[in-house]
Tab-separated table of C-alpha atoms and ligand atoms in Angstrom:
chain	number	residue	atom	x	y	z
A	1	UNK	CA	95.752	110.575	129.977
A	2	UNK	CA	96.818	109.458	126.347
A	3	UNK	CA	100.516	109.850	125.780
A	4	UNK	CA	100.795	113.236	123.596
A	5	UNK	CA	101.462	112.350	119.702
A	6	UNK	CA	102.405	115.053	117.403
A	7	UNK	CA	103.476	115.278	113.931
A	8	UNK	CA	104.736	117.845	111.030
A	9	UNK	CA	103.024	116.589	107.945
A	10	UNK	CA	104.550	118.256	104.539
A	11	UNK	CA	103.253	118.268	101.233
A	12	UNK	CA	106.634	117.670	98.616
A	13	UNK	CA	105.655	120.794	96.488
A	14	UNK	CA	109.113	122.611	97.203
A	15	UNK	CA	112.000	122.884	99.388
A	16	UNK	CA	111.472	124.111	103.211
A	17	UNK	CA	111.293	127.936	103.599
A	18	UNK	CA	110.622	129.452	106.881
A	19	UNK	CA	106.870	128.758	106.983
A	20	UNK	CA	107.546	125.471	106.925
A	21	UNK	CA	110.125	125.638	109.236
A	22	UNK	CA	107.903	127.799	112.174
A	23	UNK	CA	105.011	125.053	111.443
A	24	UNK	CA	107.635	121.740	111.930
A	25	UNK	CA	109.601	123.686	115.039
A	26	UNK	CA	106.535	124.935	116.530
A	27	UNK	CA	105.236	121.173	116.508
A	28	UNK	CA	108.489	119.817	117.810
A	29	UNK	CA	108.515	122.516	120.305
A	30	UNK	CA	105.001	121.577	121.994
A	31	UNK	CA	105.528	117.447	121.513
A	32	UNK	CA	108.777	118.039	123.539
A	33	UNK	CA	107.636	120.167	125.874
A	34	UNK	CA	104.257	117.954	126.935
A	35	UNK	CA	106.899	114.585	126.764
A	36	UNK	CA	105.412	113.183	124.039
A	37	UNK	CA	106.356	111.749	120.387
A	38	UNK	CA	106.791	113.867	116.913
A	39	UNK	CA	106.290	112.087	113.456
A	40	UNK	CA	106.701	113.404	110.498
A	41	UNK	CA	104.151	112.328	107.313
A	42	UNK	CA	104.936	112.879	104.277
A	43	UNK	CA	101.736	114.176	102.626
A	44	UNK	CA	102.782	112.813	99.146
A	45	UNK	CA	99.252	112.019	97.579
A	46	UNK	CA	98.752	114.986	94.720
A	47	UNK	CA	101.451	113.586	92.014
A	48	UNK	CA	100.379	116.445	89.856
A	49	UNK	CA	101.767	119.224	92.580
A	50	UNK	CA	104.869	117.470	93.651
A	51	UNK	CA	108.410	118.258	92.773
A	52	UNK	CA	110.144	115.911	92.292
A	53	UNK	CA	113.703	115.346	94.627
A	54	UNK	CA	111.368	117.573	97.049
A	55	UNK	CA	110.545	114.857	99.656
A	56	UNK	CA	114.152	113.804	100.136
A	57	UNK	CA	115.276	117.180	100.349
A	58	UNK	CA	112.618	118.169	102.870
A	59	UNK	CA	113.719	114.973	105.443
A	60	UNK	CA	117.155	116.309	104.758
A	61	UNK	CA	116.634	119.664	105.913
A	62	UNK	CA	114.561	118.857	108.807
A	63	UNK	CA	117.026	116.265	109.795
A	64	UNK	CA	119.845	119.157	109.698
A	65	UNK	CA	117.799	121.488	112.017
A	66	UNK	CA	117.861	118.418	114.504
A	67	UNK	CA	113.884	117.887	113.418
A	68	UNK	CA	113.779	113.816	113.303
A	69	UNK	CA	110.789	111.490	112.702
A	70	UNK	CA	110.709	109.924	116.229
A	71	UNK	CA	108.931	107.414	114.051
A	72	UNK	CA	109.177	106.161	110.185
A	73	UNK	CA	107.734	108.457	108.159
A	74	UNK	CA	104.434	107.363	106.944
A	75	UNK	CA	103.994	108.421	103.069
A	76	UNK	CA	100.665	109.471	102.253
A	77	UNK	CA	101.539	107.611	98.572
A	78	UNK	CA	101.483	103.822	99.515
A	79	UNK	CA	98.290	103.976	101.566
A	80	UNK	CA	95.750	104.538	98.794
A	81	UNK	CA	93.598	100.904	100.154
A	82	UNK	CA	93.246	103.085	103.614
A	83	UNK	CA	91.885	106.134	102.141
A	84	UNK	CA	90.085	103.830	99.655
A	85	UNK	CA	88.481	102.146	102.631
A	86	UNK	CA	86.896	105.628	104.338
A	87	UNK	CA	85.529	106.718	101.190
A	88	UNK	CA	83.624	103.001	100.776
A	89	UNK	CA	82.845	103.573	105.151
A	90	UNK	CA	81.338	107.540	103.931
A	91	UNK	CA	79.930	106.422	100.948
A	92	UNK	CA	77.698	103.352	102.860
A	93	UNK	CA	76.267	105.322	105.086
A	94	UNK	CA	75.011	107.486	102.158
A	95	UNK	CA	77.137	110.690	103.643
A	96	UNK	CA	79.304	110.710	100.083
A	97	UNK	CA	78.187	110.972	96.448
A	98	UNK	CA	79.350	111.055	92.845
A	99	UNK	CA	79.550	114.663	91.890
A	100	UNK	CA	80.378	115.522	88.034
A	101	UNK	CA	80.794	119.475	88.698
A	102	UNK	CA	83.505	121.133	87.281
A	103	UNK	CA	84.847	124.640	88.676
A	104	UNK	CA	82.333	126.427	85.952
A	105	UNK	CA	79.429	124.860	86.569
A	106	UNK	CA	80.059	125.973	90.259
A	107	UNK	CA	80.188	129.844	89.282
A	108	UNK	CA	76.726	130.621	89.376
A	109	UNK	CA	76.812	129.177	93.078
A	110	UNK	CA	79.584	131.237	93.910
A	111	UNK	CA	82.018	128.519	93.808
A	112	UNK	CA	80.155	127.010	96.612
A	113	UNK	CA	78.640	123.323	95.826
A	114	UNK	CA	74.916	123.476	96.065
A	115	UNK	CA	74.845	120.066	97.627
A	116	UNK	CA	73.585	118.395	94.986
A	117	UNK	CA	75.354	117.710	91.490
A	118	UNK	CA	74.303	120.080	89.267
A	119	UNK	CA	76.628	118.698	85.677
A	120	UNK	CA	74.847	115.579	84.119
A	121	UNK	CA	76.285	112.531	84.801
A	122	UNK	CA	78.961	111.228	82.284
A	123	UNK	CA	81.453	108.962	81.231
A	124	UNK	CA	83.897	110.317	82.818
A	125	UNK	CA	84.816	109.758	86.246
A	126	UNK	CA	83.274	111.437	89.169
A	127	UNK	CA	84.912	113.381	92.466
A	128	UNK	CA	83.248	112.271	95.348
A	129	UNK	CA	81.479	114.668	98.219
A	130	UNK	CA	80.902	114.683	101.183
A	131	UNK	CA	77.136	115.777	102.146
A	132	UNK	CA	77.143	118.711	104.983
A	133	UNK	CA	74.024	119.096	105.646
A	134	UNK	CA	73.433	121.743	107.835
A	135	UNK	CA	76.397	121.009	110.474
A	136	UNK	CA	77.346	124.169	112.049
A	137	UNK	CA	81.326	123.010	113.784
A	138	UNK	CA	82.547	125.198	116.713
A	139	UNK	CA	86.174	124.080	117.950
A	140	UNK	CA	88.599	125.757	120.748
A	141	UNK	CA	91.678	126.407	119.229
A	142	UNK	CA	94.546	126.444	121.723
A	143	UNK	CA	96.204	129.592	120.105
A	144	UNK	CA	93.360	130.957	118.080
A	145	UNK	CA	90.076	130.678	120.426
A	146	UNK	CA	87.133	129.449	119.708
A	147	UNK	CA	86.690	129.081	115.824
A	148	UNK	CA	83.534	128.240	114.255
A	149	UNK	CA	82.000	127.459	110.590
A	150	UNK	CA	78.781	126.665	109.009
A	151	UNK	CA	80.141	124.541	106.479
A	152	UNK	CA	76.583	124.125	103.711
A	153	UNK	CA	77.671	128.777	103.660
A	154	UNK	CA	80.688	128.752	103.844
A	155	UNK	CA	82.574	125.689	102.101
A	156	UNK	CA	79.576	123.458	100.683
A	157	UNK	CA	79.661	119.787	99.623
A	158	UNK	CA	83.616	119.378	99.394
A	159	UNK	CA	85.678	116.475	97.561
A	160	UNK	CA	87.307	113.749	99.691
A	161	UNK	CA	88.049	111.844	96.387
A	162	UNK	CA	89.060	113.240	93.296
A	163	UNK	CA	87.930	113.471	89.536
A	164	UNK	CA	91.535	112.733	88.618
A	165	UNK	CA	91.642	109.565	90.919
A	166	UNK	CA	92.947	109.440	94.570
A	167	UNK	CA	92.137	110.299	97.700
A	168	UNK	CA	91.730	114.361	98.475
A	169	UNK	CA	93.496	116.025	101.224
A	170	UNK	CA	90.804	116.301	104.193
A	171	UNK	CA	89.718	112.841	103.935
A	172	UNK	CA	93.787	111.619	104.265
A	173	UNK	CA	94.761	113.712	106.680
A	174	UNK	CA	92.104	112.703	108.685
A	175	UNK	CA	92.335	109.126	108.242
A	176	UNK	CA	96.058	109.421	108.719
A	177	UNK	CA	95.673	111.811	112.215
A	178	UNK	CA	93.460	108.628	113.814
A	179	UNK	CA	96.281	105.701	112.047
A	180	UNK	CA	98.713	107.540	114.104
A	181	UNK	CA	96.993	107.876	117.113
A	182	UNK	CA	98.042	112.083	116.665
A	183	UNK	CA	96.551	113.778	119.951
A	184	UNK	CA	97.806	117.022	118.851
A	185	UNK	CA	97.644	118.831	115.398
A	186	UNK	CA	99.933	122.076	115.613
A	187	UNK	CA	100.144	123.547	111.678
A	188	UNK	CA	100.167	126.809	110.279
A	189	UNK	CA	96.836	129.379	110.273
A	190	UNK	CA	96.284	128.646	106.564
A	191	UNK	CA	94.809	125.295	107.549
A	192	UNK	CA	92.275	127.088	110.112
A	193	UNK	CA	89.355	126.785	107.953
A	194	UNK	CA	89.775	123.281	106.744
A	195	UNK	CA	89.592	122.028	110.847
A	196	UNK	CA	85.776	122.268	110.720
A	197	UNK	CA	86.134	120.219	107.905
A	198	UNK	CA	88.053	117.199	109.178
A	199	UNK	CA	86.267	117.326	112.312
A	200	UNK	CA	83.292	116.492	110.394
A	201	UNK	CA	84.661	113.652	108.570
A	202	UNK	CA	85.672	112.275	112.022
A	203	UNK	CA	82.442	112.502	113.866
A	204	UNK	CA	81.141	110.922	110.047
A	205	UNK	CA	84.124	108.173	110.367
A	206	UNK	CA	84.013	107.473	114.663
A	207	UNK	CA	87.596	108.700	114.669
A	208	UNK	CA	88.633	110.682	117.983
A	209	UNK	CA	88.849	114.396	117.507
A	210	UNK	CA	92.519	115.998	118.346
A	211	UNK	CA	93.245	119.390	120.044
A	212	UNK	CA	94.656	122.101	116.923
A	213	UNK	CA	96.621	125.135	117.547
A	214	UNK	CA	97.304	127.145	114.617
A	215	UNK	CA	100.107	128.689	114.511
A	216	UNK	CA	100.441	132.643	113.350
A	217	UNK	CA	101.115	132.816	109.534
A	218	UNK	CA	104.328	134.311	107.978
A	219	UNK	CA	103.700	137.188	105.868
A	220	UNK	CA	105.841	138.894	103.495
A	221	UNK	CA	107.421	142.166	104.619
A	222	UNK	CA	104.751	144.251	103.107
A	223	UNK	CA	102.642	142.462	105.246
A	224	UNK	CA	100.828	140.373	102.909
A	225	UNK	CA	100.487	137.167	102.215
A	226	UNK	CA	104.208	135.844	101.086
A	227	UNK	CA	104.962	136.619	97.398
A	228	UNK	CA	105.764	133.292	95.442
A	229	UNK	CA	109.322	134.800	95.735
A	230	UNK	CA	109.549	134.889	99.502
A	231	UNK	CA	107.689	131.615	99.627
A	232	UNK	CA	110.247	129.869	97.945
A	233	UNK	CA	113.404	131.358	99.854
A	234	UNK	CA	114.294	128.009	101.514
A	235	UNK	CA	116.042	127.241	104.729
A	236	UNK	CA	119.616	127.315	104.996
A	237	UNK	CA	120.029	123.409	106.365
A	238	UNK	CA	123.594	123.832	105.840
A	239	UNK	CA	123.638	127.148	108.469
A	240	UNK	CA	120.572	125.799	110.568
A	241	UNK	CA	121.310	128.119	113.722
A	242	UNK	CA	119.939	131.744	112.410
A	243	UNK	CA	116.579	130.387	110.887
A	244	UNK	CA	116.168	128.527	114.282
A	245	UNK	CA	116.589	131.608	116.286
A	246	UNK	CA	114.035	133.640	114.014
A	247	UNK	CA	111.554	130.689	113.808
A	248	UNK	CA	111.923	130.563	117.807
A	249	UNK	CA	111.323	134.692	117.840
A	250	UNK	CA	108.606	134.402	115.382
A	251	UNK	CA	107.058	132.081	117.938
A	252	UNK	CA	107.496	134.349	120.663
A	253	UNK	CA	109.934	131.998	122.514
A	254	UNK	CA	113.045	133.572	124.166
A	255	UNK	CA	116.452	132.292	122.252
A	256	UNK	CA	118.528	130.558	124.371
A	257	UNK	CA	122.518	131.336	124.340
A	258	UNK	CA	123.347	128.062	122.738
A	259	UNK	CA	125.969	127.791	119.728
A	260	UNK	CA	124.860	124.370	118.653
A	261	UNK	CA	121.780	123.212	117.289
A	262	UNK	CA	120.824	120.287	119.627
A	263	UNK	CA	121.674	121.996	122.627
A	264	UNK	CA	119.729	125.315	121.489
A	265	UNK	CA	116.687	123.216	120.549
A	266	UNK	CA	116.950	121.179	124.161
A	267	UNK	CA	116.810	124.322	126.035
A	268	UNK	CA	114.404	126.091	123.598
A	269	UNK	CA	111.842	123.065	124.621
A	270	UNK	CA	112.467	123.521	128.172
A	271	UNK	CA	111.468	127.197	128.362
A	272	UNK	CA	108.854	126.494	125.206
A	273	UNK	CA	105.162	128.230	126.560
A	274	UNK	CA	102.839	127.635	124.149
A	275	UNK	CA	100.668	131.114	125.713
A	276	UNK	CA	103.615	133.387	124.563
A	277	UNK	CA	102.719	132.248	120.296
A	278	UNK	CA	101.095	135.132	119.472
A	279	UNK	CA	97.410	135.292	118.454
A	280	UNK	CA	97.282	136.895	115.583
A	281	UNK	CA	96.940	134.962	112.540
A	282	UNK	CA	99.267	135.940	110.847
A	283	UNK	CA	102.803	137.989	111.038
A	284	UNK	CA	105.214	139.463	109.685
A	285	UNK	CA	108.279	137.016	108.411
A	286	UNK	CA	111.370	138.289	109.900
A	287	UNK	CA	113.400	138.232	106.814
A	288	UNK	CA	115.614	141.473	108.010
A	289	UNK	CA	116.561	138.928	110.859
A	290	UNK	CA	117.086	136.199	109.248
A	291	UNK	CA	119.293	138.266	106.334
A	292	UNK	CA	121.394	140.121	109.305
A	293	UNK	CA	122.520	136.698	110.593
A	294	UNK	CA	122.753	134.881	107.265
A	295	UNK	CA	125.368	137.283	105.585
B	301	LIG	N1	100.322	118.795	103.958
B	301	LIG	C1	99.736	120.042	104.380
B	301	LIG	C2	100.578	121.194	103.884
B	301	LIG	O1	101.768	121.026	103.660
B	301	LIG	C3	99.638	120.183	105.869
B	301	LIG	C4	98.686	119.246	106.462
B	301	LIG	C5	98.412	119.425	107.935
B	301	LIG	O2	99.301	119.858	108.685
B	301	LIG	O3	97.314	119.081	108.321
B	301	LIG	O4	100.045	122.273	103.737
């Protein structure tokens, strides 16, 4: 059997809040448990969304809940001649196509691409998409069960390049999940629907297909999605015990009596069953928790 590979791949748009945090433990949790390697990728590709300082600060706070790159972290920002290389692979094989369509020229569709380009070509550089077709991808998810999406109804023609110049997010991260040999992607729910997505590009690109488990979503404490507010309420890496304990809870792990943060992630990876992560998609964030044990 391959040797499992996992990895926690962050985008530098902010600090680490708790979402973050249940997304890089939960993938720590299950690469430890199986005996295999976690790498963390920084996914640093979208200059226009990044914060600057946020990067550093991310490694930082991961490194001070015990969370280490068991390999050098691979920045999504130096390997533009990779992604560049995919797109030329795609576009041979006639599977990718200059597309002109701006967001408004995509109402009357829904916001769904109508697989062909529908603005008139101009001067002005094109996105690139990746044709569809009519694939229909089913997938097991190890937490969520078996997920499935017609992608022409439900996503359309999507961009793996774009207008503004660089690679798009599904075509790197799937490049970057074969590169690294990943066996297992473990992320957050909010990525659910993009999985049918990458899958495609790697049956389009010969890459291997890894097992997913999405993990449940944290909501805000009305139950909805988390304000911009909660969202940005980072970790404490300074105080790294209590958000540990709540991520671990959130997971539906049991909290081991440990005082320090090595030996409390040790023995949280020994006991770690990925079947006890409950199903649901999402849940609530336990800020009550994590506010009893912070003040
Ligand atoms: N960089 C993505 C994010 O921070 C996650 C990518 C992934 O785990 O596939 O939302």
């Amino acid at each position: 059997m391959t040797p499992y590979r996992g990895r926690f791949a962050p985008s530098p748009t902010g600090r680490l809040h708790f979402g973050s945090l249940v997304a890089a433990l939960g993938s720590w949790l299950a690469a430890r448990a199986a005996g295999g390697r976690w790498i963390v990728r920084m996914e640093d590709i979208d200059r226009a969304r990044e914060v600057p300082g946020a990067a550093d600060d991310i490694l930082r706070t991961l490194a001070a809940f015990g969370l280490d790159s068991d390999e050098p972290v691979l920045r999504q920002s130096e390997r533009e001649p990779v992604y560049a290389a995919a797109l030329h692979q795609l576009a041979g094989a006639g599977h990718a196509y200059r597309c002109w369509c701006s967001r408004s020229d995509l109402e009357p569709f829904g916001g769904i691409h109508p697989a062909t380009c529908v603005a008139r070509e101009s001067a002005r550089a094109p996105a690139w998409r990746l044709h569809v077709g009519d694939a229909v991808i089913g997938f097991d998810d190890a937490i969520q069960g078996h997920c499935t999406q017609a992608l022409a109804r439900e996503v359309g023609d999507f961009v793996i390049w774009r207008v503004e110049g660089g690679c798009a997010y599904q075509l790197a991260v799937v490049v970057d999940d074969a590169a690294q040999g990943i066996t297992d992607v473990v992320r957050g729910a909010d990525l659910l629907d993009s999985t049918p997505r990458q899958i495609l590009l790697q049956r389009l690109l010969g890459l291997p297909q890894p097992r997913y488990a999405h993990l449940p979503l944290a909501l805000g404490a009305d139950g909805r999605k988390l304000s911009k507010h909660e969202a940005a309420l980072p970790v404490d890496g300074a105080d790294p015990l209590p958000a540990l304990r709540a991520a671990l809870r959130f997971l539906g792990q049991p909290v081991p009596d440990a005082g320090e943060t090595a030996r409390l992630l040790a023995l949280a990876a020994r006991a770690f069953d990925l079947a006890r992560i409950p199903r649901n998609a999402t849940a609530p964030t336990p800020f009550a928790a994590l506010r009893k044990e912070t003040c």
